[in-house]
Short mmCIF file of C-alpha atoms in Angstrom, two decimals:
data_model
loop_
_atom_site.label_atom_id
_atom_site.label_comp_id
_atom_site.label_asym_id
_atom_site.label_seq_id
_atom_site.Cartn_x
_atom_site.Cartn_y
_atom_site.Cartn_z
CA UNK A 37 -6.29 6.34 16.55
CA UNK A 38 -7.39 7.07 13.00
CA UNK A 39 -5.35 5.88 10.03
CA UNK A 40 -5.87 7.33 6.54
CA UNK A 41 -4.17 7.71 3.19
CA UNK A 42 -1.91 10.71 2.57
CA UNK A 43 -3.77 13.71 1.13
CA UNK A 44 -0.84 14.45 -1.20
CA UNK A 45 -1.02 10.98 -2.76
CA UNK A 46 2.33 9.83 -1.41
CA UNK A 47 3.01 6.18 -0.54
CA UNK A 48 2.26 6.64 3.13
CA UNK A 49 -0.48 6.40 5.69
CA UNK A 50 -1.14 9.09 8.28
CA UNK A 51 -2.20 8.42 11.86
CA UNK A 52 -3.91 10.94 14.14
CA UNK A 53 -5.69 10.69 17.45
CA UNK A 54 -9.41 10.00 17.10
CA UNK A 55 -11.74 12.80 18.24
CA UNK A 56 -13.10 10.53 20.98
CA UNK A 57 -9.68 9.93 22.57
CA UNK A 58 -9.32 11.42 26.06
CA UNK A 59 -6.39 13.59 24.96
CA UNK A 60 -8.41 14.96 22.04
CA UNK A 61 -11.30 15.89 24.32
CA UNK A 62 -8.87 17.56 26.74
CA UNK A 63 -7.24 19.54 23.89
CA UNK A 64 -10.63 20.75 22.65
CA UNK A 65 -11.56 21.88 26.16
CA UNK A 66 -8.24 23.68 26.61
CA UNK A 67 -8.09 25.68 23.38
CA UNK A 68 -10.62 24.23 20.96
CA UNK A 69 -7.93 22.58 18.85
CA UNK A 70 -6.52 19.13 18.19
CA UNK A 71 -3.77 17.26 20.03
CA UNK A 72 -0.48 18.94 19.09
CA UNK A 73 2.24 17.05 21.01
CA UNK A 74 3.07 13.52 22.14
CA UNK A 75 3.28 14.82 25.70
CA UNK A 76 -0.48 15.48 25.60
CA UNK A 77 -1.19 11.75 25.18
CA UNK A 78 -1.72 9.26 27.97
CA UNK A 79 0.71 6.34 28.09
CA UNK A 80 -2.00 4.11 26.65
CA UNK A 81 -2.75 6.50 23.78
CA UNK A 82 0.93 6.82 22.95
CA UNK A 83 1.34 3.04 22.89
CA UNK A 84 -1.77 2.72 20.70
CA UNK A 85 -0.49 5.32 18.22
CA UNK A 86 2.74 3.40 17.68
CA UNK A 87 1.00 0.00 17.76
CA UNK A 88 -1.38 1.03 14.96
CA UNK A 89 1.58 2.41 12.99
CA UNK A 90 3.22 -1.00 13.28
CA UNK A 91 0.05 -2.74 12.12
CA UNK A 92 -0.28 -0.41 9.13
CA UNK A 93 3.30 -1.00 8.07
CA UNK A 94 2.94 -4.76 8.58
CA UNK A 95 -0.02 -4.95 6.20
CA UNK A 96 2.26 -3.39 3.55
CA UNK A 97 5.22 -5.66 4.25
CA UNK A 98 7.23 -3.06 6.15
CA UNK A 99 8.06 0.63 5.99
CA UNK A 100 10.82 2.95 4.78
CA UNK A 101 10.53 5.42 7.64
CA UNK A 102 8.11 6.94 10.11
CA UNK A 103 7.91 10.67 10.70
CA UNK A 104 6.27 12.18 13.74
CA UNK A 105 5.06 15.70 13.02
CA UNK A 106 4.02 17.79 15.98
CA UNK A 107 3.72 21.36 17.09
CA UNK A 108 3.28 24.45 14.98
CA UNK A 109 5.68 23.77 12.09
CA UNK A 110 2.79 22.64 9.87
CA UNK A 111 0.01 24.23 7.87
CA UNK A 112 -2.48 22.90 10.48
CA UNK A 113 -0.79 22.30 13.83
CA UNK A 114 -1.68 18.80 15.03
CA UNK A 115 0.08 15.61 16.08
CA UNK A 116 0.30 13.08 13.27
CA UNK A 117 2.52 10.14 12.43
CA UNK A 118 3.36 9.42 8.78
CA UNK A 119 4.33 5.86 7.87
CA UNK A 120 6.12 5.83 4.52
CA UNK A 121 5.79 2.54 2.64
CA UNK A 122 7.93 1.29 -0.28
CA UNK A 123 5.89 2.43 -3.28
CA UNK A 124 5.64 -1.01 -4.94
CA UNK A 125 4.28 -2.52 -1.70
CA UNK A 126 1.89 0.40 -1.22
CA UNK A 127 0.50 0.05 -4.74
CA UNK A 128 -0.14 -3.67 -4.21
CA UNK A 129 -2.52 -2.79 -1.36
CA UNK A 130 -4.09 0.38 -2.76
#
């Protein structure tokens, strides 16, 4: 799982599956693209995605909400989990 800052500068972190994850390799073999749905993940990968989201929110003192974006209702269709942090807490870390 990769965790990065939001490209739009919002008080959130964004988690995606790492390119080396088994599901990512399988998705590339199938259609050349990224993982698009939770159902493409193994049980272990799914648990890791949510575990890392919990760790990211914990380092900021909690979260406001988490949003799982999947499928084709995006500018680039890929599975990603956004963890929105209270802005004051976010700014203390970043």
